[in-house]
Each structure stands twice: as structure tokens, then as C-alpha cells.
Amino acid sequence: MNNECFIFNERLDTHLRNRPSELEEAKRNGVKIVGFFPGNYVPEELIYASGAVPLCLIHGGNPKPAETALSSVPRVICPFARALIGEMMLKENPFYSAVDMVVAPITCQHLRKTAEIWEYRGEPEVFKLGIPHQVYDGLEVNDFAERLDALKDKLQALTGNKVTDAKLTDAVKLYNRMRQLLRKISLMRTSNTSVISSMDFIKLNHVSFYADPVFMTEVLEEIYGELAESNTASDNDAPRLLLAGPNIAMGDYRVPELVEAAGGNIVIEEICEGVRYYWNEIEAGDDLMKSLAKGYLTDRVPCAFMSSSAGKRLEFMTKLISDFHVSGVIWYELLDCEVYDSEAYFFTQKLSEQNIPMLILEADYGTADIGQFKTRIEAFIEMVKEEVE
Ligand code: SF4
């Protein structure tokens, strides 16, 4: 694993360390902090254009918040959703504590329940953003644009600022630039001599949800330039793998770490929540709200809670497998995530028709399954190696 990308950028490390106190200072000056649940269905551009600070709440992997939530919800709620509830109850995470309002996209049933629990507890205010679960034609885009209009009204009332077309256009350009840079960095991994590891890329992507977006974009420009200059590592002959699944939270790094330790090389991810989606940009059309609705709903690869989404995701994954020269897929899902669990069999079958083996791992946040995971990952990587040779 190469850690340099993440470590060498001292500016980014320092910024993240100081970010909670910066947010506190901003709050004292009247700036609102608007949190939102992950899945890439909440347009940060809209929050940013209202003068509020957007923060995607992506912490996970730590068993304590997930266990804490068990006083409010049963264990059948997935560990990530429970972690969201537990973080809110514990009030130990400065990013979660800073939030004045949270936008909760209604995606799977677990995030729906999470939004309800946050709502019952009364603080902070929750705005539920309905997401059409079927997309057949333009009607759903219009419905979603209406919901985004309601969110815009809510943000204007919260901040006291008007979201003008000019502010929204600037925000769209800023976040498009961030996505472009993440995409350019990610695409470096199509080469066997890439110096950025999956762990570094995922962490960089995670930080982009908490950092100031202007600062983050500048740092991504720097990192891209530095990587482009140093992208001359010797050929890495480790098996090239794709990491798929519902969620990689900030702090939930066990599976990528075990894969690296076992000699595997994750070169690309297809994950719904926790990481920023960077494959498409928002068109700066005449009707910006409709452009946001289209960009966040239909121009992207759908997550598994959307109906008829598996075929589109399989098509996208097949393209990634080809472009990134992947020999095996690690499917990492969280315990009780029925929307992804019910698709695992379909993906195993379809990928085996392409001679791509897939390993399914299902985990809670905890250490009980580490030994078993280690053994299974090592055996899988050995098998992929033998098939490649
Ligand atoms: S991991 Fe699965 S169940 Fe949990 S929030 Fe994500 S999609 Fe929902």
C-alpha cells in the first residue's frame, strides 16, 4: 500500500484537524451547518449556494455508536444506519454535533428509520427528501425537482439567504470541478503503475465531504499534479480487484486493509454510500433545479434500492472491470442490508459468466469476523492469482 498521497499533503491533514473549530467559529458568526445522509442523492450545490456549510455524515466502522443505537432500534437495522443514530445520541463527533439541520434522503428502509429516530429526538431539524424509487421517464425528474424546490425554500428560511441563479451556477461549477479531479485521479488507476492505492483514494474521497469545497478543490489539483509527476511506480503484479457494495464509511477500512495485507490490489470501487459519486457532472442548463434533479437522479448509476437498478449497475460494473483490468470482485455488504444482499446472487452469476469470480463478505461493525474474513480473502486472492497466471 502506498500511503504517500494522503500523508504528504500536510495542508489537507491540518485543514481536517482544524475543521471542527472552523465550523464552530462559522456558527458563532451565524453560518448554518447542514448535514445530510450519504448515497449521493442530496445536491450539496444547493446547500452551498444558500450560504450554509454542507457536511455529509459518513462516519462508520466503530462499534460503539452502532451499539449505542440499540437502545432505540433493533439489531435488524444495518450497522451504518445504527451508527448514524448512535453518533447523534453520543454527541462525541464534532461534525455531527455541529449540524443545525439534516437532510435525509429516503432511500432504503434503514435510512428512513434513521431519519425518523433523528426526528423523534427533536434536534437537529430533519428535512426528509423523497427520492423516486423508479425512473421510467421525465416525470420522476420533475417530481424530484419539486422536492428540491421545497429543500431550497427550507434552506432559504434557515439561512435567511436567497439562492440566486448566480450562486447556484458557481456552486455547480465548484462541485463539478471537484468531481472531475476525483475522476481524473481515479482513472490513473487504470494503469498498472499507479501510485495511489484504493485506501488512499477512498480516504481522499471521504475527506471531500468534510473539507471546505474551495480548499478541497485546490488540494485535489495539487495532488493530481503530484501524482501525475510521480506515476512511475514499477509494475504492480498483484491481482486487480473491484470493491463493490452499499457503503464504505469513514473509518470502516477493515476490508480494504485485509485485501491489501493479503496481496490484493483494489483498483476501483462501485459503492453507493460514503464515497462521493464522481462519474458525471451536473449540466449547467437554463433550469438549474431541473439540472440538479436530473444529475442526481437519472444521469448517475442507481443504487440498489431503486427498482430495476441491478441491470444498470451490472452494465456499469462490467465497463469498470474492462477499463480497470479487473480479475475479481469483492462484494462487501453490511449485515441486514437486504437491498444489496438480495442482489449478491445475481451479480455472482452474471460475473461468473464473464469469468470474474466474486467473494461476498457481510459484516457488522466489530472484530468478531476479522479472522474469518482474513482467511476467506487470502483464499480468494490465491484463487484469482492462479486463474490469472
Ligand atoms: S448499508 Fe444497506 S441497509 Fe444500510 S443504509 Fe446502506 S443501503 Fe441501507
Coordinates of N, CA and C in Angstrom, one line a residue, residues 202-282:
I202 N -10.0 6.2 -1.3 CA -11.3 6.2 -0.5 C -11.1 7.3 0.6
K203 N -10.0 7.4 1.2 CA -9.8 8.4 2.3 C -9.9 9.8 1.7
L204 N -9.3 10.0 0.6 CA -9.3 11.3 -0.1 C -10.8 11.7 -0.4
N205 N -11.5 10.7 -0.9 CA -12.9 10.9 -1.3 C -13.7 11.2 0.0
H206 N -13.5 10.5 1.1 CA -14.2 10.8 2.3 C -13.9 12.2 2.8
V207 N -12.7 12.6 2.8 CA -12.3 13.9 3.3 C -13.1 15.0 2.5
S208 N -13.4 14.7 1.2 CA -14.0 15.8 0.4 C -15.4 16.1 0.9
F209 N -16.0 15.3 1.8 CA -17.3 15.5 2.3 C -17.2 16.4 3.6
Y210 N -16.1 16.5 4.2 CA -16.0 17.3 5.4 C -15.2 18.6 5.2
A211 N -14.3 18.6 4.2 CA -13.4 19.8 4.0 C -14.2 20.9 3.3
D212 N -13.7 22.1 3.4 CA -14.2 23.3 2.7 C -14.1 23.0 1.2
P213 N -15.1 23.1 0.4 CA -15.0 22.6 -1.0 C -14.0 23.4 -1.9
V214 N -13.9 24.7 -1.6 CA -12.9 25.5 -2.4 C -11.5 25.0 -2.0
F215 N -11.2 24.9 -0.8 CA -9.9 24.4 -0.3 C -9.7 23.0 -0.9
M216 N -10.7 22.1 -0.8 CA -10.6 20.7 -1.2 C -10.2 20.7 -2.7
T217 N -10.9 21.5 -3.5 CA -10.6 21.5 -4.9 C -9.2 21.9 -5.2
E218 N -8.7 22.9 -4.5 CA -7.3 23.4 -4.7 C -6.3 22.2 -4.3
V219 N -6.6 21.5 -3.2 CA -5.7 20.4 -2.8 C -5.8 19.3 -3.8
L220 N -7.0 19.0 -4.3 CA -7.1 17.9 -5.3 C -6.3 18.3 -6.6
E221 N -6.3 19.6 -7.0 CA -5.5 20.0 -8.1 C -4.0 19.7 -7.8
E222 N -3.5 20.0 -6.6 CA -2.2 19.8 -6.2 C -1.8 18.3 -6.2
I223 N -2.7 17.5 -5.6 CA -2.5 16.1 -5.5 C -2.5 15.4 -6.9
Y224 N -3.4 15.9 -7.8 CA -3.4 15.3 -9.1 C -2.1 15.6 -9.8
G225 N -1.6 16.9 -9.7 CA -0.3 17.3 -10.3 C 0.8 16.4 -9.8
E226 N 0.9 16.2 -8.5 CA 2.0 15.5 -7.9 C 1.9 14.0 -8.3
L227 N 0.7 13.5 -8.3 CA 0.5 12.1 -8.7 C 0.9 11.9 -10.2
A228 N 0.5 12.8 -11.0 CA 0.8 12.7 -12.5 C 2.3 12.7 -12.7
E229 N 3.1 13.5 -11.9 CA 4.5 13.5 -12.0 C 5.2 12.2 -11.5
S230 N 4.6 11.7 -10.4 CA 5.2 10.5 -9.8 C 4.6 9.2 -10.2
N231 N 3.8 9.2 -11.2 CA 3.0 8.0 -11.6 C 3.9 7.0 -12.3
T232 N 5.1 6.7 -11.7 CA 6.1 5.9 -12.4 C 6.5 4.7 -11.6
A233 N 5.6 4.3 -10.7 CA 5.9 3.1 -9.9 C 6.2 1.9 -10.7
S234 N 7.0 1.0 -10.2 CA 7.2 -0.2 -11.0 C 5.9 -1.0 -11.1
D235 N 5.8 -1.9 -12.1 CA 4.6 -2.6 -12.3 C 4.2 -3.4 -11.1
N236 N 2.9 -3.3 -10.7 CA 2.4 -4.0 -9.6 C 1.6 -5.2 -10.1
D237 N 2.1 -6.4 -9.8 CA 1.5 -7.6 -10.4 C 0.5 -8.3 -9.5
A238 N 0.1 -7.6 -8.4 CA -1.0 -8.1 -7.5 C -2.3 -8.2 -8.3
P239 N -3.1 -9.2 -7.9 CA -4.4 -9.3 -8.6 C -5.2 -8.0 -8.5
R240 N -5.8 -7.6 -9.6 CA -6.5 -6.3 -9.7 C -8.0 -6.6 -9.4
L241 N -8.5 -5.9 -8.3 CA -9.8 -6.2 -7.8 C -10.7 -5.0 -7.8
L242 N -12.0 -5.3 -7.9 CA -13.1 -4.2 -7.8 C -13.8 -4.4 -6.4
L243 N -14.0 -3.3 -5.7 CA -14.7 -3.4 -4.4 C -16.1 -2.9 -4.7
A244 N -17.1 -3.7 -4.4 CA -18.5 -3.3 -4.7 C -19.3 -3.4 -3.4
G245 N -20.4 -2.7 -3.3 CA -21.3 -2.8 -2.2 C -22.0 -1.6 -1.9
P246 N -22.8 -1.6 -0.8 CA -23.6 -0.5 -0.5 C -22.9 0.7 0.1
N247 N -21.8 0.4 0.9 CA -21.4 1.5 1.8 C -20.0 1.3 2.3
I248 N -19.2 2.3 2.1 CA -17.8 2.4 2.8 C -17.8 3.6 3.6
A249 N -17.9 3.5 4.9 CA -18.0 4.7 5.8 C -16.6 5.1 6.1
M250 N -16.5 6.4 6.6 CA -15.2 6.9 7.0 C -14.8 6.2 8.3
G251 N -13.8 5.4 8.3 CA -13.4 4.6 9.5 C -13.6 3.1 9.3
D252 N -14.4 2.7 8.3 CA -14.7 1.3 8.1 C -13.7 0.8 7.0
Y253 N -12.5 0.6 7.4 CA -11.4 0.3 6.4 C -10.9 -1.1 6.6
R254 N -11.7 -2.0 7.3 CA -11.1 -3.3 7.6 C -11.0 -4.1 6.3
V255 N -12.0 -4.1 5.5 CA -11.9 -5.0 4.3 C -10.8 -4.5 3.3
P256 N -10.8 -3.2 2.9 CA -9.6 -2.8 2.1 C -8.3 -3.1 2.7
E257 N -8.2 -2.9 4.0 CA -6.9 -3.2 4.7 C -6.5 -4.7 4.6
L258 N -7.5 -5.6 4.8 CA -7.3 -7.0 4.8 C -6.9 -7.4 3.4
V259 N -7.5 -6.8 2.4 CA -7.2 -7.2 1.0 C -5.8 -6.8 0.6
E260 N -5.4 -5.6 1.1 CA -4.0 -5.1 0.8 C -3.0 -6.1 1.5
A261 N -3.3 -6.4 2.8 CA -2.4 -7.2 3.5 C -2.3 -8.6 2.9
A262 N -3.4 -9.1 2.2 CA -3.3 -10.4 1.6 C -2.7 -10.4 0.2
G263 N -2.3 -9.2 -0.2 CA -1.6 -9.1 -1.5 C -2.5 -8.8 -2.7
G264 N -3.7 -8.3 -2.4 CA -4.7 -8.0 -3.4 C -4.5 -6.5 -3.7
N265 N -5.0 -6.0 -4.9 CA -4.9 -4.6 -5.3 C -6.2 -4.2 -5.7
I266 N -7.0 -3.5 -4.8 CA -8.3 -2.9 -5.2 C -7.9 -1.7 -6.1
V267 N -8.5 -1.7 -7.3 CA -8.1 -0.6 -8.3 C -9.3 0.2 -8.6
I268 N -10.5 -0.2 -8.2 CA -11.7 0.6 -8.4 C -12.8 0.2 -7.5
E269 N -13.7 1.2 -7.2 CA -14.8 0.9 -6.3 C -16.1 1.2 -7.0
E270 N -17.2 0.4 -6.6 CA -18.5 0.7 -7.1 C -19.4 0.7 -5.8
I271 N -19.5 1.8 -5.2 CA -20.1 1.9 -3.8 C -21.1 3.0 -3.8
C272 N -22.3 2.7 -3.2 CA -23.4 3.7 -3.2 C -23.2 4.8 -2.2
E273 N -22.8 4.4 -1.0 CA -22.9 5.4 0.1 C -21.5 5.6 0.7
G274 N -21.2 6.8 1.2 CA -20.0 7.1 2.0 C -18.9 7.7 1.1
V275 N -18.9 7.3 -0.2 CA -18.0 8.0 -1.1 C -18.7 8.9 -2.1
R276 N -18.0 9.9 -2.5 CA -18.6 10.8 -3.4 C -18.7 10.2 -4.8
Y277 N -19.8 10.3 -5.5 CA -20.0 9.9 -6.8 C -19.4 10.9 -7.8
Y278 N -18.5 10.4 -8.6 CA -17.8 11.4 -9.4 C -17.8 11.1 -10.9
W279 N -18.7 10.2 -11.4 CA -18.6 9.8 -12.8 C -19.4 10.7 -13.7
N280 N -20.3 11.5 -13.2 CA -20.9 12.5 -14.1 C -21.0 13.9 -13.4
E281 N -21.2 14.9 -14.3 CA -21.3 16.2 -13.8 C -22.7 16.8 -13.9
I282 N -22.9 17.9 -13.3 CA -24.3 18.5 -13.4 C -24.2 19.5 -14.6

